GROMACS .gro file of N, CA and C in nm:
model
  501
    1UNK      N    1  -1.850  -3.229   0.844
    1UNK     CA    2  -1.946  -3.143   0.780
    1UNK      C    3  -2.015  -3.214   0.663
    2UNK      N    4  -1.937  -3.326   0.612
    2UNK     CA    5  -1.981  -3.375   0.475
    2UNK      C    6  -2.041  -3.508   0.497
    3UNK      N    7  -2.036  -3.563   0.631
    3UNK     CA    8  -2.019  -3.701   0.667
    3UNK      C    9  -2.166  -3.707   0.628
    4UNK      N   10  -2.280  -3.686   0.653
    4UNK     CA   11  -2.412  -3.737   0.615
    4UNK      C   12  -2.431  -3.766   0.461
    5UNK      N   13  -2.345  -3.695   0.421
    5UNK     CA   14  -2.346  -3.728   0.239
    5UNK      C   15  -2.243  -3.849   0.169
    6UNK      N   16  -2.162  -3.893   0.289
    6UNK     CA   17  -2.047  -3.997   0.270
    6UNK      C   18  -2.161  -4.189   0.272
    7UNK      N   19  -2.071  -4.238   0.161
    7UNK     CA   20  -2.107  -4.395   0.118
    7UNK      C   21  -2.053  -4.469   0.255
    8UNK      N   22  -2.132  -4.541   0.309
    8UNK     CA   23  -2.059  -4.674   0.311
    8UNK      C   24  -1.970  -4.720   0.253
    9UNK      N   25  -1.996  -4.735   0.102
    9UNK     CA   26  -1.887  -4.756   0.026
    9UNK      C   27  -1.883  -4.771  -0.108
   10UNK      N   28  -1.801  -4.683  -0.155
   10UNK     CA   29  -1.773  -4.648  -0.297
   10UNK      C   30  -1.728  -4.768  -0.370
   11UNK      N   31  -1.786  -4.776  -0.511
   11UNK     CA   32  -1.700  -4.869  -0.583
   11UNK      C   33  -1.754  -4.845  -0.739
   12UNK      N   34  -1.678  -4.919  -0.862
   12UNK     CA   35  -1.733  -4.860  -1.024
   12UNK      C   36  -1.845  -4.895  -1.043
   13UNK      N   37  -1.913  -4.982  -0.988
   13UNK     CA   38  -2.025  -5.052  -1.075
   13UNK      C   39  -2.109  -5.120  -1.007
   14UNK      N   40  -2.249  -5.123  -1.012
   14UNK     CA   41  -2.345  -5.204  -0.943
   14UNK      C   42  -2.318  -5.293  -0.973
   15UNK      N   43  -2.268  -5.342  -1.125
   15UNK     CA   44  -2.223  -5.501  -1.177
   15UNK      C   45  -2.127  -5.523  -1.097
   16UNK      N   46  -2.042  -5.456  -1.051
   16UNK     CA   47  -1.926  -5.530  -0.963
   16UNK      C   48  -1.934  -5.559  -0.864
   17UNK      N   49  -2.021  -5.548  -0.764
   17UNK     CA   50  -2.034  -5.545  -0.602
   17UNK      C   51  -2.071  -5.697  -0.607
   18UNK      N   52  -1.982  -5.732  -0.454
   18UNK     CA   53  -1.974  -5.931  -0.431
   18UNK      C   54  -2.148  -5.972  -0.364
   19UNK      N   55  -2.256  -5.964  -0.450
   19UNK     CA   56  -2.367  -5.973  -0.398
   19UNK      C   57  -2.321  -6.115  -0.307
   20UNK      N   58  -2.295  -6.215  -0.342
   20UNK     CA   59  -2.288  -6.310  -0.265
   20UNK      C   60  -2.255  -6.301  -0.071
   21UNK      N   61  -2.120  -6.218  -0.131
   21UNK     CA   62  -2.069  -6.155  -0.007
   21UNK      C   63  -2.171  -6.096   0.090
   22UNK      N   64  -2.290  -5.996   0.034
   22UNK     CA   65  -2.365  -5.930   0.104
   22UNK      C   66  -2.499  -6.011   0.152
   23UNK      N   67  -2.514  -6.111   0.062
   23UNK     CA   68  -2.630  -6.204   0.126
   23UNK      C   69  -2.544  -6.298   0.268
   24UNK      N   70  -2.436  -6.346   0.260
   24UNK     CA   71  -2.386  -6.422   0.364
   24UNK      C   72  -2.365  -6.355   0.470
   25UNK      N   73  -2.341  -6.220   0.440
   25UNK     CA   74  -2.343  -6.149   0.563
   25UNK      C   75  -2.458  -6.101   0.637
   26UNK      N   76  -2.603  -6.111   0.531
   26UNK     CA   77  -2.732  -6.120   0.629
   26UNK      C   78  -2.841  -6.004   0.585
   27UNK      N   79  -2.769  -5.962   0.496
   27UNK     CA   80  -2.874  -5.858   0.390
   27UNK      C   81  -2.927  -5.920   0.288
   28UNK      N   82  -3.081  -5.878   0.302
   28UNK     CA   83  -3.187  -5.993   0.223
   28UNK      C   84  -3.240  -5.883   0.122
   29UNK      N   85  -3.256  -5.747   0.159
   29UNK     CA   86  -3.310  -5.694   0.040
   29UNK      C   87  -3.213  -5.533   0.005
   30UNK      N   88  -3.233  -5.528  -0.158
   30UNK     CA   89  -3.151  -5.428  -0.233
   30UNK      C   90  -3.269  -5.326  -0.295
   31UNK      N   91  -3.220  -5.222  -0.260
   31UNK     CA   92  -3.299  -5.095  -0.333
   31UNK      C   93  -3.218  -5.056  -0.420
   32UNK      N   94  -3.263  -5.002  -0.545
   32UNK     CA   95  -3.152  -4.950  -0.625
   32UNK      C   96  -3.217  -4.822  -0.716
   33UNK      N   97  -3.156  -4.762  -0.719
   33UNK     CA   98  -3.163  -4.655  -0.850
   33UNK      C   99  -3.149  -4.700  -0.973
   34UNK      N  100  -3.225  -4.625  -1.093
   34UNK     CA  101  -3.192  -4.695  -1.222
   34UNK      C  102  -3.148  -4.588  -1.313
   35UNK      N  103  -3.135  -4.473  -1.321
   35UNK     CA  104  -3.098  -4.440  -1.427
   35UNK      C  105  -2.919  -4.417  -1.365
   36UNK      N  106  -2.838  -4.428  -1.441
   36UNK     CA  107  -2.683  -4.367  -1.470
   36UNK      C  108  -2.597  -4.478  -1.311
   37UNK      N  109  -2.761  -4.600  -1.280
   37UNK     CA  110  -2.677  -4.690  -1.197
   37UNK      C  111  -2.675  -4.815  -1.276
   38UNK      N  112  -2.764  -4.824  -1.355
   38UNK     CA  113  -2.830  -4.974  -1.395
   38UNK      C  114  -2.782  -4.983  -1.497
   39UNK      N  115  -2.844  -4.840  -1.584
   39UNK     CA  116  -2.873  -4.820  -1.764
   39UNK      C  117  -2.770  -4.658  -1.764
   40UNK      N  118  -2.754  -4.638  -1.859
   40UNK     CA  119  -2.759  -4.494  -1.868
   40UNK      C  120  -2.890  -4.387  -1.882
   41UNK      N  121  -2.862  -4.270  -1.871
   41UNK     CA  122  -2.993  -4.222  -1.814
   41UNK      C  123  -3.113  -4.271  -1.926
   42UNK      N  124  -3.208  -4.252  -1.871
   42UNK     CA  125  -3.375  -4.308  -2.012
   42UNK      C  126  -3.340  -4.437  -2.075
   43UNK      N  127  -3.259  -4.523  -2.087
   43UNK     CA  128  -3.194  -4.671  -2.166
   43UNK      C  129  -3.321  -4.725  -2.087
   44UNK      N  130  -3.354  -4.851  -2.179
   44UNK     CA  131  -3.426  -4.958  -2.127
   44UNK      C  132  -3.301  -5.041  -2.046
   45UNK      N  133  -3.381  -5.152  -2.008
   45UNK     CA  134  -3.303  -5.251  -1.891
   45UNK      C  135  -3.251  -5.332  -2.052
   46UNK      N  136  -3.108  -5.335  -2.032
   46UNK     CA  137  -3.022  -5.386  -2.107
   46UNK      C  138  -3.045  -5.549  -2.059
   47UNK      N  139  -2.977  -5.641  -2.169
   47UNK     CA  140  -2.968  -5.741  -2.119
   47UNK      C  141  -2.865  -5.789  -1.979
   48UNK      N  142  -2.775  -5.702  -1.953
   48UNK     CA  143  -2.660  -5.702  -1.803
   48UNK      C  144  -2.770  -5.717  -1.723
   49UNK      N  145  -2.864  -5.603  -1.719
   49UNK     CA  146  -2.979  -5.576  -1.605
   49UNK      C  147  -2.983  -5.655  -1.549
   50UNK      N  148  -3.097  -5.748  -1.721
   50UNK     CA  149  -3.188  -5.847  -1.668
   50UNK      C  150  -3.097  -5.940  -1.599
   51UNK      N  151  -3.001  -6.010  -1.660
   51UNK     CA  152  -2.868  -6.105  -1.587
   51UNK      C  153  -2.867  -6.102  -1.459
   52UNK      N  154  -2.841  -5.952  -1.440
   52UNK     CA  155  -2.844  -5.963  -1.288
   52UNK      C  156  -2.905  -5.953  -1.220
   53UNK      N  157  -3.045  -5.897  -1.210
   53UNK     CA  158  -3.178  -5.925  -1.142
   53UNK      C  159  -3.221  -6.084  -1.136
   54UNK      N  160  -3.203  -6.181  -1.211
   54UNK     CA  161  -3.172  -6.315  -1.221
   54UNK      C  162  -3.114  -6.411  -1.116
   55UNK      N  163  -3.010  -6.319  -1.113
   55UNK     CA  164  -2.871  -6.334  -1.028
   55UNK      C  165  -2.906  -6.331  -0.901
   56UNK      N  166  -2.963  -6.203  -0.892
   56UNK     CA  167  -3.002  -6.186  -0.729
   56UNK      C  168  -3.123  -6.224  -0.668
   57UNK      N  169  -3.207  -6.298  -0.757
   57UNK     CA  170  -3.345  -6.380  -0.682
   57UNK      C  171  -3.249  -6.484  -0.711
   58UNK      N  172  -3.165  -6.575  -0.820
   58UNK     CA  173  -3.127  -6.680  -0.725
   58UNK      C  174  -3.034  -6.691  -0.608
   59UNK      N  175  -2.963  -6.572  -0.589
   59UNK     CA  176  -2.890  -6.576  -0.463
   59UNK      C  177  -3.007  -6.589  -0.339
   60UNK      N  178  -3.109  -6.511  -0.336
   60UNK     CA  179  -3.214  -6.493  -0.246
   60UNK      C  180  -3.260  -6.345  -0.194
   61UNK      N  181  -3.230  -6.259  -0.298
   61UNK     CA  182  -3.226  -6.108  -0.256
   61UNK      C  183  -3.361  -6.099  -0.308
   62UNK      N  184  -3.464  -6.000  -0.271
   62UNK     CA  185  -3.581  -5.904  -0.312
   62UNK      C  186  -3.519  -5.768  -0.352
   63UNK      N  187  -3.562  -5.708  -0.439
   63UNK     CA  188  -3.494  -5.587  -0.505
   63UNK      C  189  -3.651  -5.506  -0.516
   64UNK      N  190  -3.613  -5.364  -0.530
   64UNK     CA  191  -3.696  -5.238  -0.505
   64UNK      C  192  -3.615  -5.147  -0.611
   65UNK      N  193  -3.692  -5.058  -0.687
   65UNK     CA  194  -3.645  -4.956  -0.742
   65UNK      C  195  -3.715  -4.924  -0.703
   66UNK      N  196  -3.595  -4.781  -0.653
   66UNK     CA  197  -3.631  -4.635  -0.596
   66UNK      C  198  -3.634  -4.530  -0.640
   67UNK      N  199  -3.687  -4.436  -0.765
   67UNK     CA  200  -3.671  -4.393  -0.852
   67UNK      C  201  -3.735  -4.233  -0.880
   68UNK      N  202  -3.668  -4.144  -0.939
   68UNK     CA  203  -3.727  -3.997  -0.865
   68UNK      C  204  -3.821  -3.965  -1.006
   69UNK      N  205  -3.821  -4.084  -1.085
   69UNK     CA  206  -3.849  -4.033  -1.210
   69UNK      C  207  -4.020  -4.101  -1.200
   70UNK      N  208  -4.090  -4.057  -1.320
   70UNK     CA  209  -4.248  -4.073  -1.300
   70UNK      C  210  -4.283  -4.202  -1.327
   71UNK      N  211  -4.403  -4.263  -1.335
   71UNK     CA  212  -4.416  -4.421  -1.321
   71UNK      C  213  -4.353  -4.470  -1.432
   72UNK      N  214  -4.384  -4.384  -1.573
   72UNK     CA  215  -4.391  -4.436  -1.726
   72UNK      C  216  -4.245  -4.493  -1.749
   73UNK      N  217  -4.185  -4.426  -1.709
   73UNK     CA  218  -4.034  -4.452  -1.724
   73UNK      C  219  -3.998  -4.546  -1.638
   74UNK      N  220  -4.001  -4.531  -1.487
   74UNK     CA  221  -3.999  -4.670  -1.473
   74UNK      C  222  -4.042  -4.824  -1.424
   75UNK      N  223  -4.167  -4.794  -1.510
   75UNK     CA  224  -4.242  -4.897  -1.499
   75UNK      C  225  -4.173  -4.994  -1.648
   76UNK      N  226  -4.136  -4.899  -1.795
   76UNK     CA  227  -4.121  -4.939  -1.867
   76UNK      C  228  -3.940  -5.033  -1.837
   77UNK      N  229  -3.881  -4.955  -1.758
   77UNK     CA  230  -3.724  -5.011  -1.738
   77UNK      C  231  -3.774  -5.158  -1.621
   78UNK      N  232  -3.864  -5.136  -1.580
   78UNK     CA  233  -3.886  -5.263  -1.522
   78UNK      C  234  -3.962  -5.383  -1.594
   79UNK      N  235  -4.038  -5.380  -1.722
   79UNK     CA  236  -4.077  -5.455  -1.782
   79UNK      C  237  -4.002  -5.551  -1.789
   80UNK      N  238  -3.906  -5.565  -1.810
   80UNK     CA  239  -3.822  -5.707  -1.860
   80UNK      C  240  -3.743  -5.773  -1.743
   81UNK      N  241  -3.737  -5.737  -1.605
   81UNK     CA  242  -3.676  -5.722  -1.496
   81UNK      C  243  -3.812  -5.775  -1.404
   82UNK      N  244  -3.924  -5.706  -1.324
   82UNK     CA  245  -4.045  -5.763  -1.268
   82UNK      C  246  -4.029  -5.735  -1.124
   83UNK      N  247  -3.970  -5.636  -1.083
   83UNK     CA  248  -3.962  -5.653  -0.940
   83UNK      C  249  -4.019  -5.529  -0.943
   84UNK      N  250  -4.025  -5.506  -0.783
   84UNK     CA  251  -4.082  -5.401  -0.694
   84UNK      C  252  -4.087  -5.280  -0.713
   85UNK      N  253  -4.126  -5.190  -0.749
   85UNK     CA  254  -4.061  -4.972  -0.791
   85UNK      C  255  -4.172  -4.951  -0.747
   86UNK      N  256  -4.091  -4.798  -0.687
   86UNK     CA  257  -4.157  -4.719  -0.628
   86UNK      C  258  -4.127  -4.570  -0.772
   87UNK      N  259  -4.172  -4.541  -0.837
   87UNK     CA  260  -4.159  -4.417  -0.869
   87UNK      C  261  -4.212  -4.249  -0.850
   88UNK      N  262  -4.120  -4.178  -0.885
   88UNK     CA  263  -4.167  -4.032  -0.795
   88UNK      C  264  -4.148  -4.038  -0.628
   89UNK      N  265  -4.018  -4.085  -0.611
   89UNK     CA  266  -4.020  -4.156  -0.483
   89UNK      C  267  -3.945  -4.032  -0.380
   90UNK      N  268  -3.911  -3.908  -0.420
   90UNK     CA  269  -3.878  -3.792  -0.348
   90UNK      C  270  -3.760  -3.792  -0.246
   91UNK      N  271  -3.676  -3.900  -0.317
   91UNK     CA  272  -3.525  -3.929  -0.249
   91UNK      C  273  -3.479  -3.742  -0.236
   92UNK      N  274  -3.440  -3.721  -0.127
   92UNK     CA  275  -3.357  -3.804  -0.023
   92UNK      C  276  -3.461  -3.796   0.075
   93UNK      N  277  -3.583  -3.794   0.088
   93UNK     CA  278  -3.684  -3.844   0.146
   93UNK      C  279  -3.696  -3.972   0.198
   94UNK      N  280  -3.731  -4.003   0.374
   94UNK     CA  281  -3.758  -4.095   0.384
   94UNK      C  282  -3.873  -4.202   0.381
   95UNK      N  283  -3.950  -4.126   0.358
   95UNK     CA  284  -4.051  -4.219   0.343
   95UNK      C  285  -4.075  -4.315   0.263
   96UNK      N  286  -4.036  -4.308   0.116
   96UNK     CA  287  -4.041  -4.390   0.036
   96UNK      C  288  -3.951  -4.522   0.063
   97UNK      N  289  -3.825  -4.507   0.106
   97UNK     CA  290  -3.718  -4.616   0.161
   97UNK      C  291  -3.807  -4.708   0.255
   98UNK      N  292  -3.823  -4.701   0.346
   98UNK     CA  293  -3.908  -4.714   0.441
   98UNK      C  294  -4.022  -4.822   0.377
   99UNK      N  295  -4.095  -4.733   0.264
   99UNK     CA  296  -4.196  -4.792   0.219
   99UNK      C  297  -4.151  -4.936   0.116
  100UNK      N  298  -4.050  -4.897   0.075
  100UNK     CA  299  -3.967  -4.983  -0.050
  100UNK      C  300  -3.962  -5.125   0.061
  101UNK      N  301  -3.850  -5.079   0.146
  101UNK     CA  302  -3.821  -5.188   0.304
  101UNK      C  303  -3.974  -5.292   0.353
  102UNK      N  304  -4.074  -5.246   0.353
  102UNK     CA  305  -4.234  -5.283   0.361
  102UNK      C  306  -4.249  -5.366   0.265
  103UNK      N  307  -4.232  -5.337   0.101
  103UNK     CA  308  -4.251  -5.399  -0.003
  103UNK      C  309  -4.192  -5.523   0.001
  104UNK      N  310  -4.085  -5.523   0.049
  104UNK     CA  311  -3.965  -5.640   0.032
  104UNK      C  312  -3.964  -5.767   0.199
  105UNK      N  313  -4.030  -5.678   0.256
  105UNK     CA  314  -4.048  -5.744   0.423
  105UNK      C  315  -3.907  -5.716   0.504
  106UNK      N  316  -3.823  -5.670   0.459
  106UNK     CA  317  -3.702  -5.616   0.482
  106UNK      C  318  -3.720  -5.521   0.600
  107UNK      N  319  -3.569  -5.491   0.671
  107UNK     CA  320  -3.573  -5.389   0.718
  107UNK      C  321  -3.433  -5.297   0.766
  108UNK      N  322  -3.414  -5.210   0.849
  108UNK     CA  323  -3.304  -5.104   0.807
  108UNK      C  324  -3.166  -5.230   0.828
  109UNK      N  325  -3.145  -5.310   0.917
  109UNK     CA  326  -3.054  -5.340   0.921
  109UNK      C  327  -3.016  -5.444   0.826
  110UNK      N  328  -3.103  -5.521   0.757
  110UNK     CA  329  -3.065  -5.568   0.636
  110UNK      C  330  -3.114  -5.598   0.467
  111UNK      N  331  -3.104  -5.447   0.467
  111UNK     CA  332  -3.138  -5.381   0.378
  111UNK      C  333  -3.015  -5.260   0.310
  112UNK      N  334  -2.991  -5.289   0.158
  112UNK     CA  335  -2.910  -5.168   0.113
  112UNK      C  336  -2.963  -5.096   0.045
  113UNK      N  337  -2.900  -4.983   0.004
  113UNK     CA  338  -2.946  -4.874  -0.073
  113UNK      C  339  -2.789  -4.864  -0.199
  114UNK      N  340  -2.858  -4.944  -0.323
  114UNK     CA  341  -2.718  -4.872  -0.450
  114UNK      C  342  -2.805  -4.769  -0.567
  115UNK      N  343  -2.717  -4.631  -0.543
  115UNK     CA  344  -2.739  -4.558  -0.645
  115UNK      C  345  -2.663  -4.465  -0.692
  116UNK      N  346  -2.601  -4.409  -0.790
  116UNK     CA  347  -2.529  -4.310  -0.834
  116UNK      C  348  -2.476  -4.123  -0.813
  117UNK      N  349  -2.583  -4.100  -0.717
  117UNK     CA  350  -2.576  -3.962  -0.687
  117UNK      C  351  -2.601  -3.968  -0.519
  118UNK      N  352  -2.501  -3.876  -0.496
  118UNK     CA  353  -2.486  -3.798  -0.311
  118UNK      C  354  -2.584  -3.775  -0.231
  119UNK      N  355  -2.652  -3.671  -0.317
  119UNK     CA  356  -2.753  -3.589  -0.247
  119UNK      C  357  -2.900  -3.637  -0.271
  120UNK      N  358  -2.914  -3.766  -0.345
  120UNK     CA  359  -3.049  -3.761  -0.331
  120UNK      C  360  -3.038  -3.960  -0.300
  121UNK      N  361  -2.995  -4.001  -0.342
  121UNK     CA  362  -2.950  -4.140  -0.328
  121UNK      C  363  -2.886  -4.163  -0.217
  122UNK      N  364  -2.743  -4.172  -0.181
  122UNK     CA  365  -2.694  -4.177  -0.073
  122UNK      C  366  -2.748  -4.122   0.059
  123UNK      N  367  -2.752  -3.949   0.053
  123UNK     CA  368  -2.819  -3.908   0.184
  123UNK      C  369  -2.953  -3.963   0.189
  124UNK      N  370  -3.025  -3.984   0.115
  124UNK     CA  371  -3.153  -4.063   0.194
  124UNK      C  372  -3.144  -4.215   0.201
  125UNK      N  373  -3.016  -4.296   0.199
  125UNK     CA  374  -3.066  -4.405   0.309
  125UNK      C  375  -2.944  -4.373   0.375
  126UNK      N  376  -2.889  -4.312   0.413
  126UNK     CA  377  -2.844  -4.287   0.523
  126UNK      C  378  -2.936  -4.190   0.660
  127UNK      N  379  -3.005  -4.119   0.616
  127UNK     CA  380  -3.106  -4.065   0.640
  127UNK      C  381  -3.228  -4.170   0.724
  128UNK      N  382  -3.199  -4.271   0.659
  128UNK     CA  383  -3.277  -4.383   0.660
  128UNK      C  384  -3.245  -4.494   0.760
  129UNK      N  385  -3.087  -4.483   0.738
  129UNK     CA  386  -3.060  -4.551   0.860
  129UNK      C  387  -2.986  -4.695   0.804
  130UNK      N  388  -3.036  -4.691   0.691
  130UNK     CA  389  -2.943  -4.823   0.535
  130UNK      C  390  -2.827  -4.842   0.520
  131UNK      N  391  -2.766  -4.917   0.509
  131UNK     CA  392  -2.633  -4.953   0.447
  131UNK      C  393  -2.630  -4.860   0.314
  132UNK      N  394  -2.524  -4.754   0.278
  132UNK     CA  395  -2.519  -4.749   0.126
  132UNK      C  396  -2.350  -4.786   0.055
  133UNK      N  397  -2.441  -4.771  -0.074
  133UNK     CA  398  -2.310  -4.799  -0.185
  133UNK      C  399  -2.327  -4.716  -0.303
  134UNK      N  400  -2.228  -4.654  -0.317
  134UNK     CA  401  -2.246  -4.576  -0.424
  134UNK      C  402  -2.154  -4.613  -0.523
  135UNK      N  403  -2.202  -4.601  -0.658
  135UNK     CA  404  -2.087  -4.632  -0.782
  135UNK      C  405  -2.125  -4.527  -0.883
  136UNK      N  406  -2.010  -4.516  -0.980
  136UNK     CA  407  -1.961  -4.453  -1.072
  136UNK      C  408  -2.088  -4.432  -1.125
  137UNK      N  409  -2.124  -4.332  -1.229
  137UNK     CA  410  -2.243  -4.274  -1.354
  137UNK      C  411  -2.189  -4.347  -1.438
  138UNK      N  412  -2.299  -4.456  -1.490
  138UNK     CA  413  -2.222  -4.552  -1.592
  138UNK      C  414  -2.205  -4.440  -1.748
  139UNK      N  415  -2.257  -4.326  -1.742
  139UNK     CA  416  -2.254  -4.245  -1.887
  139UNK      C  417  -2.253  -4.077  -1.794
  140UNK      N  418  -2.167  -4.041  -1.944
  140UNK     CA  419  -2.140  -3.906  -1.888
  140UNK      C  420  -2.248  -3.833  -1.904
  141UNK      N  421  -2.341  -3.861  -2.004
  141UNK     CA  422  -2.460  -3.737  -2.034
  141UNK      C  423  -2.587  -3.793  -1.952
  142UNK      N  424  -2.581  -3.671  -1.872
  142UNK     CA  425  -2.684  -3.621  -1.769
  142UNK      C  426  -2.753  -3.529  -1.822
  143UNK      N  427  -2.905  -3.527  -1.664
  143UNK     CA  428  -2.978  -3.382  -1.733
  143UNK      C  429  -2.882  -3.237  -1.658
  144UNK      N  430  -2.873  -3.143  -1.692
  144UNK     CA  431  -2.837  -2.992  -1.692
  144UNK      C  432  -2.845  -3.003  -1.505
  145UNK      N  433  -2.952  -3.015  -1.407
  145UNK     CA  434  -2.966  -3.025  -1.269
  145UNK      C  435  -2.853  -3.158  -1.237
  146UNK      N  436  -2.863  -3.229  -1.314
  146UNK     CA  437  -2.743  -3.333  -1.230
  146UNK      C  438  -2.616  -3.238  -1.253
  147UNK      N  439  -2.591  -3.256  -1.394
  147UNK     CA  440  -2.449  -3.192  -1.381
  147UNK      C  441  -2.402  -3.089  -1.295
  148UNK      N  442  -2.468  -2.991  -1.304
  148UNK     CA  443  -2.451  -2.954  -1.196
  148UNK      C  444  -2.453  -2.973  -1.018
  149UNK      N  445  -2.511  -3.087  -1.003
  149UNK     CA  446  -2.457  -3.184  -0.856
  149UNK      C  447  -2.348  -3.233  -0.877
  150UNK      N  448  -2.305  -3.299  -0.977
  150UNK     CA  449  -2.179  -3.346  -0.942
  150UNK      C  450  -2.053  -3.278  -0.955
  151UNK      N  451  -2.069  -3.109  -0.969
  151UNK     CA  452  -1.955  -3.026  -0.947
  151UNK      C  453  -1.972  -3.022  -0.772
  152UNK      N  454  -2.090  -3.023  -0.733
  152UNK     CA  455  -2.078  -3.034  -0.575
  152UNK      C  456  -2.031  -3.193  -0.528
  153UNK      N  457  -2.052  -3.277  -0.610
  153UNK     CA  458  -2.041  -3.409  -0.551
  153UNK      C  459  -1.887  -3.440  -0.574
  154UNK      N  460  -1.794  -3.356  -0.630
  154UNK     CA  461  -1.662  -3.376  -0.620
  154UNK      C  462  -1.584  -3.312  -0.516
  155UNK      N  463  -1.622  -3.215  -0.461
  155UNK     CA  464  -1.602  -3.193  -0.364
  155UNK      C  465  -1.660  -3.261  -0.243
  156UNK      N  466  -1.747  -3.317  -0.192
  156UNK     CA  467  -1.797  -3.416  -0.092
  156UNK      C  468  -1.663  -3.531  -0.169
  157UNK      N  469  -1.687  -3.592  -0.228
  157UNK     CA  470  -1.590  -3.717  -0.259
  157UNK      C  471  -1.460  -3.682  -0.225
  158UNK      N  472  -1.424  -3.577  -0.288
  158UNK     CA  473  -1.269  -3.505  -0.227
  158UNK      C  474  -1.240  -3.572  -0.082
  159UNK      N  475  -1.322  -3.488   0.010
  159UNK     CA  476  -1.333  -3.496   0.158
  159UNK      C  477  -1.377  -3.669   0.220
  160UNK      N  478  -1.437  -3.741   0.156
  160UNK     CA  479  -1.472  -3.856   0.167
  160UNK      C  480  -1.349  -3.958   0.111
  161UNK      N  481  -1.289  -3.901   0.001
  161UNK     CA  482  -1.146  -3.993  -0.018
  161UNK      C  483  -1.014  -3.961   0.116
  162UNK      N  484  -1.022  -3.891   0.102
  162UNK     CA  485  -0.955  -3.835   0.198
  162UNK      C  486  -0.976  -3.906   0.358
  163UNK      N  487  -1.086  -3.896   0.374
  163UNK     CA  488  -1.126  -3.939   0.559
  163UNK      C  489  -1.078  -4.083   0.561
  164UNK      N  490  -1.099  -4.156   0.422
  164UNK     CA  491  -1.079  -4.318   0.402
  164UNK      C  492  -0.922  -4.297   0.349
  165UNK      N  493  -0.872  -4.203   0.286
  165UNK     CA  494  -0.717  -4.265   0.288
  165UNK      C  495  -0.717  -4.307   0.139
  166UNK      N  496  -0.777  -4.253   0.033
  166UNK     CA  497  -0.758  -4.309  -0.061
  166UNK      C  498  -0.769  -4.204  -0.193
  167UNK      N  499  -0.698  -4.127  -0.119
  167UNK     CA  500  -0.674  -3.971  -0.239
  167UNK      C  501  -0.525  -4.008  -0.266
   0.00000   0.00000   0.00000
């Protein structure tokens, strides 16, 4: 019942995932969410960001932000960073993924999707047809509409720890 809302695969931190690992295995481009994946919510691109956007053009990745928020915001979190966004991008909508995938020359099969929330992140590249990964809200303060998703998103995770064996 919950499976369209289930990760590929869970883990704490966009900083932690073995990018290396995921380029050798044949995925060339990363979409990502930025607020409460990158920064905490509204934060500019910290210096970690930039590090790792660094990181992943020299590994050989193209990166896309996918972002539900309006250009200003993040056009400004991309200033110091320089890659690809789509903003107002109407996740869990597919079209924008799709379009992000175009930007990058990418496509569904090697291509990921990392972002912090179930229902609008995860189900649309799965929706999509993407590899996803979901990690932890690097900060607890959200807006009033999230918090309230993630009283639903503990229950999906419940059922999702569970199917994997790791409740």
């Amino acid at each position: 019942m919950f499976r369209c809302f289930f990760p590929d695969e869970y883990l704490d931190s966009a900083y932690e995932i073995d990018y290396e690992k995921l380029y050798a295995e044949g995925y060339r481009g990363l979409l990502f969410d930025i607020d409460n994946t990158l920064v905490p919510h509204g934060a500019p691109a910290d210096k970690k960001a930039v590090e790792l956007f660094d990181r992943l053009r020299r590994i050989g990745f193209k990166s896309c932000f996918l972002s539900n928020n309006q250009r200003e915001r993040v056009a400004s979190f991309n200033e110091k960073i320089g890659e690809h966004f789509i903003e107002n991008a109407h996740k869990p909508a597919v079209r924008n993924y799709e379009r992000a995938m175009e930007l990058l020359g990418t496509n569904r099969t090697n291509t990921i999707f990392i972002g912090d929330q179930l229902f609008t992140d995860i189900y649309g590249a799965r929706r999509t047809g993407i590899h996803s990964i979901l990690v932890k809200p690097i900060h607890p303060k959200e807006e009033i509409q999230i918090v309230f998703k993630r009283y639903l998103e503990r229950i999906v995770l419940y059922f999702y720890k569970k199917e994997e064996g790791t409740l």
